[in-house]
């Protein structure tokens, strides 16, 4: 049975993903800026894994953040300005 922390973490991740996608779709946030923010978050966990006693949790967080970044790319591939309709 999953604990409440796991459920809260999954809910937070889903909310963040939905907010990022919405901000990108509405033109409030450029995908490059979202990617940069996610890279910063992953980097923070990379650094924490080196100084914290529980390295596995930070590595797992880093992997989740990197997967989210890939999902953003898949949902919003770079536009090709020279494409003809």
PDB file of N, CA, C and O in Angstrom:
ATOM      1  N   UNK A   1       0.841  -1.176   0.000  1.00  0.00           N
ATOM      2  CA  UNK A   1       0.000   0.000   0.000  1.00  0.00           C
ATOM      3  C   UNK A   1       0.889   1.243   0.000  1.00  0.00           C
ATOM      4  O   UNK A   1       1.734   1.412   0.859  1.00  0.00           O
ATOM      5  N   UNK A   2       0.726   2.127  -1.001  1.00  0.00           N
ATOM      6  CA  UNK A   2       1.552   3.338  -1.043  1.00  0.00           C
ATOM      7  C   UNK A   2       1.258   4.240   0.141  1.00  0.00           C
ATOM      8  O   UNK A   2       0.122   4.328   0.599  1.00  0.00           O
ATOM      9  N   UNK A   3       2.307   4.918   0.625  1.00  0.00           N
ATOM     10  CA  UNK A   3       2.070   5.840   1.734  1.00  0.00           C
ATOM     11  C   UNK A   3       1.619   7.202   1.216  1.00  0.00           C
ATOM     12  O   UNK A   3       1.621   7.473   0.026  1.00  0.00           O
ATOM     13  N   UNK A   4       1.214   8.065   2.148  1.00  0.00           N
ATOM     14  CA  UNK A   4       0.683   9.378   1.770  1.00  0.00           C
ATOM     15  C   UNK A   4       1.745  10.251   1.113  1.00  0.00           C
ATOM     16  O   UNK A   4       1.431  11.061   0.247  1.00  0.00           O
ATOM     17  N   UNK A   5       3.006  10.099   1.515  1.00  0.00           N
ATOM     18  CA  UNK A   5       4.071  10.880   0.904  1.00  0.00           C
ATOM     19  C   UNK A   5       4.218  10.530  -0.572  1.00  0.00           C
ATOM     20  O   UNK A   5       4.453  11.403  -1.403  1.00  0.00           O
ATOM     21  N   UNK A   6       4.097   9.254  -0.894  1.00  0.00           N
ATOM     22  CA  UNK A   6       4.186   8.828  -2.287  1.00  0.00           C
ATOM     23  C   UNK A   6       3.029   9.420  -3.084  1.00  0.00           C
ATOM     24  O   UNK A   6       3.230   9.932  -4.186  1.00  0.00           O
ATOM     25  N   UNK A   7       1.840   9.374  -2.535  1.00  0.00           N
ATOM     26  CA  UNK A   7       0.668   9.941  -3.217  1.00  0.00           C
ATOM     27  C   UNK A   7       0.822  11.444  -3.388  1.00  0.00           C
ATOM     28  O   UNK A   7       0.520  11.992  -4.456  1.00  0.00           O
ATOM     29  N   UNK A   8       1.310  12.118  -2.372  1.00  0.00           N
ATOM     30  CA  UNK A   8       1.504  13.561  -2.451  1.00  0.00           C
ATOM     31  C   UNK A   8       2.559  13.901  -3.504  1.00  0.00           C
ATOM     32  O   UNK A   8       2.389  14.856  -4.276  1.00  0.00           O
ATOM     33  N   UNK A   9       3.617  13.139  -3.550  1.00  0.00           N
ATOM     34  CA  UNK A   9       4.667  13.360  -4.542  1.00  0.00           C
ATOM     35  C   UNK A   9       4.162  13.150  -5.957  1.00  0.00           C
ATOM     36  O   UNK A   9       4.468  13.940  -6.865  1.00  0.00           O
ATOM     37  N   UNK A  10       3.379  12.112  -6.161  1.00  0.00           N
ATOM     38  CA  UNK A  10       2.814  11.845  -7.490  1.00  0.00           C
ATOM     39  C   UNK A  10       1.842  12.944  -7.898  1.00  0.00           C
ATOM     40  O   UNK A  10       1.825  13.375  -9.049  1.00  0.00           O
ATOM     41  N   UNK A  11       1.036  13.405  -6.951  1.00  0.00           N
ATOM     42  CA  UNK A  11       0.098  14.491  -7.246  1.00  0.00           C
ATOM     43  C   UNK A  11       0.861  15.765  -7.599  1.00  0.00           C
ATOM     44  O   UNK A  11       0.521  16.455  -8.573  1.00  0.00           O
ATOM     45  N   UNK A  12       1.893  16.086  -6.835  1.00  0.00           N
ATOM     46  CA  UNK A  12       2.691  17.284  -7.097  1.00  0.00           C
ATOM     47  C   UNK A  12       3.349  17.213  -8.471  1.00  0.00           C
ATOM     48  O   UNK A  12       3.368  18.206  -9.209  1.00  0.00           O
ATOM     49  N   UNK A  13       3.878  16.064  -8.822  1.00  0.00           N
ATOM     50  CA  UNK A  13       4.505  15.888 -10.124  1.00  0.00           C
ATOM     51  C   UNK A  13       3.493  16.083 -11.251  1.00  0.00           C
ATOM     52  O   UNK A  13       3.767  16.778 -12.236  1.00  0.00           O
ATOM     53  N   UNK A  14       2.316  15.518 -11.111  1.00  0.00           N
ATOM     54  CA  UNK A  14       1.274  15.662 -12.128  1.00  0.00           C
ATOM     55  C   UNK A  14       0.836  17.114 -12.276  1.00  0.00           C
ATOM     56  O   UNK A  14       0.632  17.609 -13.391  1.00  0.00           O
ATOM     57  N   UNK A  15       0.699  17.806 -11.159  1.00  0.00           N
ATOM     58  CA  UNK A  15       0.303  19.214 -11.185  1.00  0.00           C
ATOM     59  C   UNK A  15       1.378  20.055 -11.868  1.00  0.00           C
ATOM     60  O   UNK A  15       1.075  20.882 -12.733  1.00  0.00           O
ATOM     61  N   UNK A  16       2.630  19.833 -11.507  1.00  0.00           N
ATOM     62  CA  UNK A  16       3.730  20.590 -12.125  1.00  0.00           C
ATOM     63  C   UNK A  16       3.805  20.346 -13.622  1.00  0.00           C
ATOM     64  O   UNK A  16       3.996  21.291 -14.403  1.00  0.00           O
ATOM     65  N   UNK A  17       3.654  19.106 -14.030  1.00  0.00           N
ATOM     66  CA  UNK A  17       3.692  18.788 -15.452  1.00  0.00           C
ATOM     67  C   UNK A  17       2.554  19.491 -16.191  1.00  0.00           C
ATOM     68  O   UNK A  17       2.758  20.112 -17.242  1.00  0.00           O
ATOM     69  N   UNK A  18       1.347  19.432 -15.628  1.00  0.00           N
ATOM     70  CA  UNK A  18       0.194  20.083 -16.256  1.00  0.00           C
ATOM     71  C   UNK A  18       0.388  21.590 -16.331  1.00  0.00           C
ATOM     72  O   UNK A  18       0.069  22.222 -17.349  1.00  0.00           O
ATOM     73  N   UNK A  19       0.925  22.193 -15.267  1.00  0.00           N
ATOM     74  CA  UNK A  19       1.163  23.642 -15.267  1.00  0.00           C
ATOM     75  C   UNK A  19       2.213  24.040 -16.301  1.00  0.00           C
ATOM     76  O   UNK A  19       2.038  25.028 -17.022  1.00  0.00           O
ATOM     77  N   UNK A  20       3.294  23.287 -16.382  1.00  0.00           N
ATOM     78  CA  UNK A  20       4.315  23.595 -17.378  1.00  0.00           C
ATOM     79  C   UNK A  20       3.748  23.518 -18.790  1.00  0.00           C
ATOM     80  O   UNK A  20       3.977  24.411 -19.613  1.00  0.00           O
ATOM     81  N   UNK A  21       3.009  22.466 -19.072  1.00  0.00           N
ATOM     82  CA  UNK A  21       2.423  22.317 -20.406  1.00  0.00           C
ATOM     83  C   UNK A  21       1.449  23.448 -20.714  1.00  0.00           C
ATOM     84  O   UNK A  21       1.453  24.002 -21.818  1.00  0.00           O
ATOM     85  N   UNK A  22       0.634  23.822 -19.740  1.00  0.00           N
ATOM     86  CA  UNK A  22      -0.326  24.905 -19.938  1.00  0.00           C
ATOM     87  C   UNK A  22       0.386  26.231 -20.175  1.00  0.00           C
ATOM     88  O   UNK A  22       0.014  26.996 -21.076  1.00  0.00           O
ATOM     89  N   UNK A  23       1.410  26.521 -19.382  1.00  0.00           N
ATOM     90  CA  UNK A  23       2.156  27.765 -19.552  1.00  0.00           C
ATOM     91  C   UNK A  23       2.826  27.836 -20.921  1.00  0.00           C
ATOM     92  O   UNK A  23       2.856  28.900 -21.556  1.00  0.00           O
ATOM     93  N   UNK A  24       3.320  26.708 -21.395  1.00  0.00           N
ATOM     94  CA  UNK A  24       3.940  26.665 -22.722  1.00  0.00           C
ATOM     95  C   UNK A  24       2.885  26.844 -23.803  1.00  0.00           C
ATOM     96  O   UNK A  24       3.060  27.637 -24.735  1.00  0.00           O
ATOM     97  N   UNK A  25       1.776  26.130 -23.683  1.00  0.00           N
ATOM     98  CA  UNK A  25       0.708  26.222 -24.688  1.00  0.00           C
ATOM     99  C   UNK A  25       0.124  27.624 -24.773  1.00  0.00           C
ATOM    100  O   UNK A  25      -0.244  28.084 -25.851  1.00  0.00           O
ATOM    101  N   UNK A  26       0.039  28.325 -23.646  1.00  0.00           N
ATOM    102  CA  UNK A  26      -0.529  29.684 -23.606  1.00  0.00           C
ATOM    103  C   UNK A  26       0.493  30.743 -24.026  1.00  0.00           C
ATOM    104  O   UNK A  26       0.152  31.914 -24.138  1.00  0.00           O
ATOM    105  N   UNK A  27       1.725  30.329 -24.229  1.00  0.00           N
ATOM    106  CA  UNK A  27       2.764  31.272 -24.633  1.00  0.00           C
ATOM    107  C   UNK A  27       3.325  32.101 -23.501  1.00  0.00           C
ATOM    108  O   UNK A  27       4.034  33.077 -23.727  1.00  0.00           O
ATOM    109  N   UNK A  28       3.025  31.718 -22.272  1.00  0.00           N
ATOM    110  CA  UNK A  28       3.543  32.432 -21.107  1.00  0.00           C
ATOM    111  C   UNK A  28       4.994  32.050 -20.854  1.00  0.00           C
ATOM    112  O   UNK A  28       5.799  32.861 -20.396  1.00  0.00           O
ATOM    113  N   UNK A  29       5.348  30.834 -21.185  1.00  0.00           N
ATOM    114  CA  UNK A  29       6.676  30.286 -20.925  1.00  0.00           C
ATOM    115  C   UNK A  29       7.180  29.620 -22.196  1.00  0.00           C
ATOM    116  O   UNK A  29       6.456  28.835 -22.812  1.00  0.00           O
ATOM    117  N   UNK A  30       8.383  29.971 -22.587  1.00  0.00           N
ATOM    118  CA  UNK A  30       9.002  29.319 -23.735  1.00  0.00           C
ATOM    119  C   UNK A  30       9.506  27.945 -23.305  1.00  0.00           C
ATOM    120  O   UNK A  30       9.929  27.766 -22.164  1.00  0.00           O
ATOM    121  N   UNK A  31       9.469  27.007 -24.222  1.00  0.00           N
ATOM    122  CA  UNK A  31       9.900  25.650 -23.881  1.00  0.00           C
ATOM    123  C   UNK A  31      11.364  25.629 -23.457  1.00  0.00           C
ATOM    124  O   UNK A  31      11.754  24.852 -22.591  1.00  0.00           O
ATOM    125  N   UNK A  32      12.169  26.515 -24.033  1.00  0.00           N
ATOM    126  CA  UNK A  32      13.582  26.584 -23.653  1.00  0.00           C
ATOM    127  C   UNK A  32      13.731  26.997 -22.186  1.00  0.00           C
ATOM    128  O   UNK A  32      14.604  26.503 -21.487  1.00  0.00           O
ATOM    129  N   UNK A  33      12.875  27.920 -21.742  1.00  0.00           N
ATOM    130  CA  UNK A  33      12.913  28.349 -20.340  1.00  0.00           C
ATOM    131  C   UNK A  33      12.458  27.229 -19.404  1.00  0.00           C
ATOM    132  O   UNK A  33      13.020  27.046 -18.327  1.00  0.00           O
ATOM    133  N   UNK A  34      11.438  26.484 -19.815  1.00  0.00           N
ATOM    134  CA  UNK A  34      10.976  25.349 -19.014  1.00  0.00           C
ATOM    135  C   UNK A  34      12.069  24.303 -18.924  1.00  0.00           C
ATOM    136  O   UNK A  34      12.336  23.764 -17.843  1.00  0.00           O
ATOM    137  N   UNK A  35      12.700  24.018 -20.057  1.00  0.00           N
ATOM    138  CA  UNK A  35      13.783  23.034 -20.079  1.00  0.00           C
ATOM    139  C   UNK A  35      14.930  23.488 -19.184  1.00  0.00           C
ATOM    140  O   UNK A  35      15.487  22.700 -18.418  1.00  0.00           O
ATOM    141  N   UNK A  36      15.272  24.766 -19.243  1.00  0.00           N
ATOM    142  CA  UNK A  36      16.346  25.303 -18.416  1.00  0.00           C
ATOM    143  C   UNK A  36      16.029  25.176 -16.919  1.00  0.00           C
ATOM    144  O   UNK A  36      16.894  24.802 -16.124  1.00  0.00           O
ATOM    145  N   UNK A  37      14.788  25.473 -16.549  1.00  0.00           N
ATOM    146  CA  UNK A  37      14.378  25.337 -15.141  1.00  0.00           C
ATOM    147  C   UNK A  37      14.473  23.887 -14.685  1.00  0.00           C
ATOM    148  O   UNK A  37      14.935  23.600 -13.571  1.00  0.00           O
ATOM    149  N   UNK A  38      14.054  22.968 -15.552  1.00  0.00           N
ATOM    150  CA  UNK A  38      14.126  21.547 -15.202  1.00  0.00           C
ATOM    151  C   UNK A  38      15.582  21.080 -15.113  1.00  0.00           C
ATOM    152  O   UNK A  38      15.928  20.275 -14.241  1.00  0.00           O
ATOM    153  N   UNK A  39      16.440  21.589 -15.991  1.00  0.00           N
ATOM    154  CA  UNK A  39      17.859  21.242 -15.922  1.00  0.00           C
ATOM    155  C   UNK A  39      18.475  21.745 -14.615  1.00  0.00           C
ATOM    156  O   UNK A  39      19.286  21.051 -14.002  1.00  0.00           O
ATOM    157  N   UNK A  40      18.073  22.937 -14.186  1.00  0.00           N
ATOM    158  CA  UNK A  40      18.556  23.474 -12.910  1.00  0.00           C
ATOM    159  C   UNK A  40      18.102  22.595 -11.745  1.00  0.00           C
ATOM    160  O   UNK A  40      18.874  22.331 -10.814  1.00  0.00           O
ATOM    161  N   UNK A  41      16.854  22.158 -11.789  1.00  0.00           N
ATOM    162  CA  UNK A  41      16.331  21.305 -10.715  1.00  0.00           C
ATOM    163  C   UNK A  41      17.065  19.968 -10.684  1.00  0.00           C
ATOM    164  O   UNK A  41      17.426  19.475  -9.609  1.00  0.00           O
ATOM    165  N   UNK A  42      17.300  19.388 -11.865  1.00  0.00           N
ATOM    166  CA  UNK A  42      18.030  18.111 -11.929  1.00  0.00           C
ATOM    167  C   UNK A  42      19.455  18.295 -11.412  1.00  0.00           C
ATOM    168  O   UNK A  42      19.970  17.452 -10.658  1.00  0.00           O
ATOM    169  N   UNK A  43      20.075  19.407 -11.777  1.00  0.00           N
ATOM    170  CA  UNK A  43      21.433  19.692 -11.324  1.00  0.00           C
ATOM    171  C   UNK A  43      21.498  19.834  -9.805  1.00  0.00           C
ATOM    172  O   UNK A  43      22.449  19.368  -9.166  1.00  0.00           O
ATOM    173  N   UNK A  44      20.490  20.459  -9.224  1.00  0.00           N
ATOM    174  CA  UNK A  44      20.457  20.605  -7.764  1.00  0.00           C
ATOM    175  C   UNK A  44      20.439  19.230  -7.089  1.00  0.00           C
ATOM    176  O   UNK A  44      21.137  19.013  -6.095  1.00  0.00           O
ATOM    177  N   UNK A  45      19.667  18.304  -7.651  1.00  0.00           N
ATOM    178  CA  UNK A  45      19.630  16.961  -7.068  1.00  0.00           C
ATOM    179  C   UNK A  45      20.938  16.215  -7.306  1.00  0.00           C
ATOM    180  O   UNK A  45      21.362  15.421  -6.463  1.00  0.00           O
ATOM    181  N   UNK A  46      21.589  16.487  -8.426  1.00  0.00           N
ATOM    182  CA  UNK A  46      22.895  15.883  -8.697  1.00  0.00           C
ATOM    183  C   UNK A  46      23.890  16.328  -7.625  1.00  0.00           C
ATOM    184  O   UNK A  46      24.651  15.513  -7.087  1.00  0.00           O
ATOM    185  N   UNK A  47      23.881  17.614  -7.304  1.00  0.00           N
ATOM    186  CA  UNK A  47      24.783  18.152  -6.288  1.00  0.00           C
ATOM    187  C   UNK A  47      24.423  17.602  -4.910  1.00  0.00           C
ATOM    188  O   UNK A  47      25.299  17.191  -4.138  1.00  0.00           O
ATOM    189  N   UNK A  48      23.135  17.580  -4.597  1.00  0.00           N
ATOM    190  CA  UNK A  48      22.703  17.059  -3.294  1.00  0.00           C
ATOM    191  C   UNK A  48      23.070  15.586  -3.122  1.00  0.00           C
ATOM    192  O   UNK A  48      23.378  15.152  -2.015  1.00  0.00           O
ATOM    193  N   UNK A  49      23.043  14.829  -4.212  1.00  0.00           N
ATOM    194  CA  UNK A  49      23.379  13.408  -4.095  1.00  0.00           C
ATOM    195  C   UNK A  49      24.837  13.221  -3.696  1.00  0.00           C
ATOM    196  O   UNK A  49      25.206  12.200  -3.125  1.00  0.00           O
ATOM    197  N   UNK A  50      25.669  14.215  -3.987  1.00  0.00           N
ATOM    198  CA  UNK A  50      27.084  14.126  -3.626  1.00  0.00           C
ATOM    199  C   UNK A  50      27.335  14.478  -2.167  1.00  0.00           C
ATOM    200  O   UNK A  50      28.315  14.021  -1.587  1.00  0.00           O
ATOM    201  N   UNK A  51      26.448  15.275  -1.570  1.00  0.00           N
ATOM    202  CA  UNK A  51      26.705  15.722  -0.199  1.00  0.00           C
ATOM    203  C   UNK A  51      25.742  15.132   0.828  1.00  0.00           C
ATOM    204  O   UNK A  51      26.000  15.198   2.020  1.00  0.00           O
ATOM    205  N   UNK A  52      24.636  14.565   0.360  1.00  0.00           N
ATOM    206  CA  UNK A  52      23.626  14.018   1.263  1.00  0.00           C
ATOM    207  C   UNK A  52      23.893  12.535   1.478  1.00  0.00           C
ATOM    208  O   UNK A  52      24.416  11.853   0.610  1.00  0.00           O
ATOM    209  N   UNK A  53      23.496  12.042   2.630  1.00  0.00           N
ATOM    210  CA  UNK A  53      23.686  10.632   2.940  1.00  0.00           C
ATOM    211  C   UNK A  53      22.825   9.705   2.102  1.00  0.00           C
ATOM    212  O   UNK A  53      23.202   8.575   1.825  1.00  0.00           O
ATOM    213  N   UNK A  54      21.651  10.154   1.676  1.00  0.00           N
ATOM    214  CA  UNK A  54      20.739   9.309   0.900  1.00  0.00           C
ATOM    215  C   UNK A  54      20.832   9.675  -0.579  1.00  0.00           C
ATOM    216  O   UNK A  54      20.026  10.435  -1.097  1.00  0.00           O
ATOM    217  N   UNK A  55      21.842   9.130  -1.239  1.00  0.00           N
ATOM    218  CA  UNK A  55      22.084   9.457  -2.641  1.00  0.00           C
ATOM    219  C   UNK A  55      21.002   8.922  -3.558  1.00  0.00           C
ATOM    220  O   UNK A  55      20.679   9.539  -4.569  1.00  0.00           O
ATOM    221  N   UNK A  56      20.405   7.796  -3.228  1.00  0.00           N
ATOM    222  CA  UNK A  56      19.447   7.158  -4.134  1.00  0.00           C
ATOM    223  C   UNK A  56      18.205   8.015  -4.355  1.00  0.00           C
ATOM    224  O   UNK A  56      17.679   8.063  -5.465  1.00  0.00           O
ATOM    225  N   UNK A  57      17.742   8.707  -3.325  1.00  0.00           N
ATOM    226  CA  UNK A  57      16.538   9.524  -3.476  1.00  0.00           C
ATOM    227  C   UNK A  57      16.800  10.702  -4.404  1.00  0.00           C
ATOM    228  O   UNK A  57      15.949  11.067  -5.215  1.00  0.00           O
ATOM    229  N   UNK A  58      17.983  11.280  -4.331  1.00  0.00           N
ATOM    230  CA  UNK A  58      18.309  12.407  -5.208  1.00  0.00           C
ATOM    231  C   UNK A  58      18.520  11.939  -6.654  1.00  0.00           C
ATOM    232  O   UNK A  58      18.129  12.627  -7.593  1.00  0.00           O
ATOM    233  N   UNK A  59      19.107  10.787  -6.815  1.00  0.00           N
ATOM    234  CA  UNK A  59      19.287  10.239  -8.167  1.00  0.00           C
ATOM    235  C   UNK A  59      17.932   9.930  -8.792  1.00  0.00           C
ATOM    236  O   UNK A  59      17.708  10.193  -9.976  1.00  0.00           O
ATOM    237  N   UNK A  60      17.031   9.383  -8.007  1.00  0.00           N
ATOM    238  CA  UNK A  60      15.686   9.094  -8.506  1.00  0.00           C
ATOM    239  C   UNK A  60      14.958  10.392  -8.885  1.00  0.00           C
ATOM    240  O   UNK A  60      14.318  10.467  -9.929  1.00  0.00           O
ATOM    241  N   UNK A  61      15.095  11.422  -8.045  1.00  0.00           N
ATOM    242  CA  UNK A  61      14.474  12.720  -8.351  1.00  0.00           C
ATOM    243  C   UNK A  61      15.065  13.293  -9.632  1.00  0.00           C
ATOM    244  O   UNK A  61      14.331  13.806 -10.492  1.00  0.00           O
ATOM    245  N   UNK A  62      16.371  13.197  -9.790  1.00  0.00           N
ATOM    246  CA  UNK A  62      17.031  13.680 -11.008  1.00  0.00           C
ATOM    247  C   UNK A  62      16.491  12.959 -12.242  1.00  0.00           C
ATOM    248  O   UNK A  62      16.179  13.587 -13.263  1.00  0.00           O
ATOM    249  N   UNK A  63      16.331  11.650 -12.148  1.00  0.00           N
ATOM    250  CA  UNK A  63      15.809  10.869 -13.276  1.00  0.00           C
ATOM    251  C   UNK A  63      14.369  11.268 -13.618  1.00  0.00           C
ATOM    252  O   UNK A  63      14.007  11.346 -14.792  1.00  0.00           O
ATOM    253  N   UNK A  64      13.559  11.507 -12.605  1.00  0.00           N
ATOM    254  CA  UNK A  64      12.163  11.908 -12.831  1.00  0.00           C
ATOM    255  C   UNK A  64      12.122  13.274 -13.520  1.00  0.00           C
ATOM    256  O   UNK A  64      11.359  13.476 -14.472  1.00  0.00           O
ATOM    257  N   UNK A  65      12.947  14.204 -13.065  1.00  0.00           N
ATOM    258  CA  UNK A  65      12.979  15.537 -13.666  1.00  0.00           C
ATOM    259  C   UNK A  65      13.438  15.457 -15.114  1.00  0.00           C
ATOM    260  O   UNK A  65      12.863  16.103 -15.999  1.00  0.00           O
ATOM    261  N   UNK A  66      14.445  14.651 -15.393  1.00  0.00           N
ATOM    262  CA  UNK A  66      14.923  14.502 -16.764  1.00  0.00           C
ATOM    263  C   UNK A  66      13.859  13.855 -17.650  1.00  0.00           C
ATOM    264  O   UNK A  66      13.706  14.227 -18.815  1.00  0.00           O
ATOM    265  N   UNK A  67      13.101  12.919 -17.102  1.00  0.00           N
ATOM    266  CA  UNK A  67      12.009  12.306 -17.869  1.00  0.00           C
ATOM    267  C   UNK A  67      10.928  13.337 -18.172  1.00  0.00           C
ATOM    268  O   UNK A  67      10.381  13.363 -19.280  1.00  0.00           O
ATOM    269  N   UNK A  68      10.630  14.194 -17.211  1.00  0.00           N
ATOM    270  CA  UNK A  68       9.647  15.255 -17.430  1.00  0.00           C
ATOM    271  C   UNK A  68      10.113  16.191 -18.542  1.00  0.00           C
ATOM    272  O   UNK A  68       9.327  16.581 -19.410  1.00  0.00           O
ATOM    273  N   UNK A  69      11.374  16.524 -18.546  1.00  0.00           N
ATOM    274  CA  UNK A  69      11.931  17.381 -19.590  1.00  0.00           C
ATOM    275  C   UNK A  69      11.766  16.724 -20.960  1.00  0.00           C
ATOM    276  O   UNK A  69      11.376  17.382 -21.931  1.00  0.00           O
ATOM    277  N   UNK A  70      12.013  15.437 -21.047  1.00  0.00           N
ATOM    278  CA  UNK A  70      11.834  14.709 -22.309  1.00  0.00           C
ATOM    279  C   UNK A  70      10.379  14.689 -22.738  1.00  0.00           C
ATOM    280  O   UNK A  70      10.075  14.788 -23.932  1.00  0.00           O
ATOM    281  N   UNK A  71       9.473  14.570 -21.769  1.00  0.00           N
ATOM    282  CA  UNK A  71       8.043  14.569 -22.091  1.00  0.00           C
ATOM    283  C   UNK A  71       7.604  15.924 -22.632  1.00  0.00           C
ATOM    284  O   UNK A  71       6.762  15.998 -23.529  1.00  0.00           O
ATOM    285  N   UNK A  72       8.166  16.999 -22.108  1.00  0.00           N
ATOM    286  CA  UNK A  72       7.848  18.325 -22.631  1.00  0.00           C
ATOM    287  C   UNK A  72       8.289  18.432 -24.083  1.00  0.00           C
ATOM    288  O   UNK A  72       7.575  18.968 -24.922  1.00  0.00           O
ATOM    289  N   UNK A  73       9.456  17.917 -24.371  1.00  0.00           N
ATOM    290  CA  UNK A  73       9.968  17.944 -25.738  1.00  0.00           C
ATOM    291  C   UNK A  73       9.066  17.135 -26.670  1.00  0.00           C
ATOM    292  O   UNK A  73       8.791  17.553 -27.789  1.00  0.00           O
ATOM    293  N   UNK A  74       8.615  15.987 -26.202  1.00  0.00           N
ATOM    294  CA  UNK A  74       7.752  15.143 -27.030  1.00  0.00           C
ATOM    295  C   UNK A  74       6.400  15.800 -27.272  1.00  0.00           C
ATOM    296  O   UNK A  74       5.832  15.698 -28.360  1.00  0.00           O
ATOM    297  N   UNK A  75       5.905  16.490 -26.260  1.00  0.00           N
ATOM    298  CA  UNK A  75       4.598  17.142 -26.385  1.00  0.00           C
ATOM    299  C   UNK A  75       4.673  18.397 -27.246  1.00  0.00           C
ATOM    300  O   UNK A  75       3.689  18.782 -27.878  1.00  0.00           O
ATOM    301  N   UNK A  76       5.841  19.038 -27.268  1.00  0.00           N
ATOM    302  CA  UNK A  76       6.014  20.291 -28.018  1.00  0.00           C
ATOM    303  C   UNK A  76       7.323  20.250 -28.781  1.00  0.00           C
ATOM    304  O   UNK A  76       8.291  20.909 -28.389  1.00  0.00           O
ATOM    305  N   UNK A  77       7.371  19.491 -29.866  1.00  0.00           N
ATOM    306  CA  UNK A  77       8.621  19.445 -30.636  1.00  0.00           C
ATOM    307  C   UNK A  77       8.940  20.810 -31.214  1.00  0.00           C
ATOM    308  O   UNK A  77       8.029  21.637 -31.397  1.00  0.00           O
ATOM    309  N   UNK A  78      10.211  21.074 -31.467  1.00  0.00           N
ATOM    310  CA  UNK A  78      10.580  22.370 -32.036  1.00  0.00           C
ATOM    311  C   UNK A  78       9.837  22.617 -33.350  1.00  0.00           C
ATOM    312  O   UNK A  78       9.671  21.714 -34.152  1.00  0.00           O
ATOM    313  N   UNK A  79       9.373  23.844 -33.542  1.00  0.00           N
ATOM    314  CA  UNK A  79       8.652  24.157 -34.777  1.00  0.00           C
ATOM    315  C   UNK A  79       9.658  24.292 -35.913  1.00  0.00           C
ATOM    316  O   UNK A  79      10.778  24.695 -35.721  1.00  0.00           O
ATOM    317  N   UNK A  80       9.196  23.933 -37.079  1.00  0.00           N
ATOM    318  CA  UNK A  80      10.029  24.054 -38.263  1.00  0.00           C
ATOM    319  C   UNK A  80       9.463  25.208 -39.097  1.00  0.00           C
ATOM    320  O   UNK A  80       8.425  25.079 -39.727  1.00  0.00           O
ATOM    321  N   UNK A  81      10.155  26.321 -39.074  1.00  0.00           N
ATOM    322  CA  UNK A  81       9.652  27.542 -39.688  1.00  0.00           C
ATOM    323  C   UNK A  81       9.583  27.449 -41.218  1.00  0.00           C
ATOM    324  O   UNK A  81       8.828  28.150 -41.828  1.00  0.00           O
ATOM    325  N   UNK A  82      10.355  26.585 -41.808  1.00  0.00           N
ATOM    326  CA  UNK A  82      10.396  26.505 -43.264  1.00  0.00           C
ATOM    327  C   UNK A  82       9.434  25.466 -43.832  1.00  0.00           C
ATOM    328  O   UNK A  82       9.453  25.224 -45.033  1.00  0.00           O
ATOM    329  N   UNK A  83       8.636  24.834 -42.983  1.00  0.00           N
ATOM    330  CA  UNK A  83       7.669  23.858 -43.482  1.00  0.00           C
ATOM    331  C   UNK A  83       6.603  24.542 -44.310  1.00  0.00           C
ATOM    332  O   UNK A  83       6.145  25.634 -43.981  1.00  0.00           O
ATOM    333  N   UNK A  84       6.202  23.910 -45.385  1.00  0.00           N
ATOM    334  CA  UNK A  84       5.135  24.447 -46.222  1.00  0.00           C
ATOM    335  C   UNK A  84       3.870  23.624 -46.009  1.00  0.00           C
ATOM    336  O   UNK A  84       3.924  22.420 -45.868  1.00  0.00           O
ATOM    337  N   UNK A  85       2.758  24.314 -46.024  1.00  0.00           N
ATOM    338  CA  UNK A  85       1.472  23.645 -45.813  1.00  0.00           C
ATOM    339  C   UNK A  85       0.914  23.174 -47.108  1.00  0.00           C
ATOM    340  O   UNK A  85       1.011  23.731 -48.131  1.00  0.00           O
TER     341      UNK A  85
END
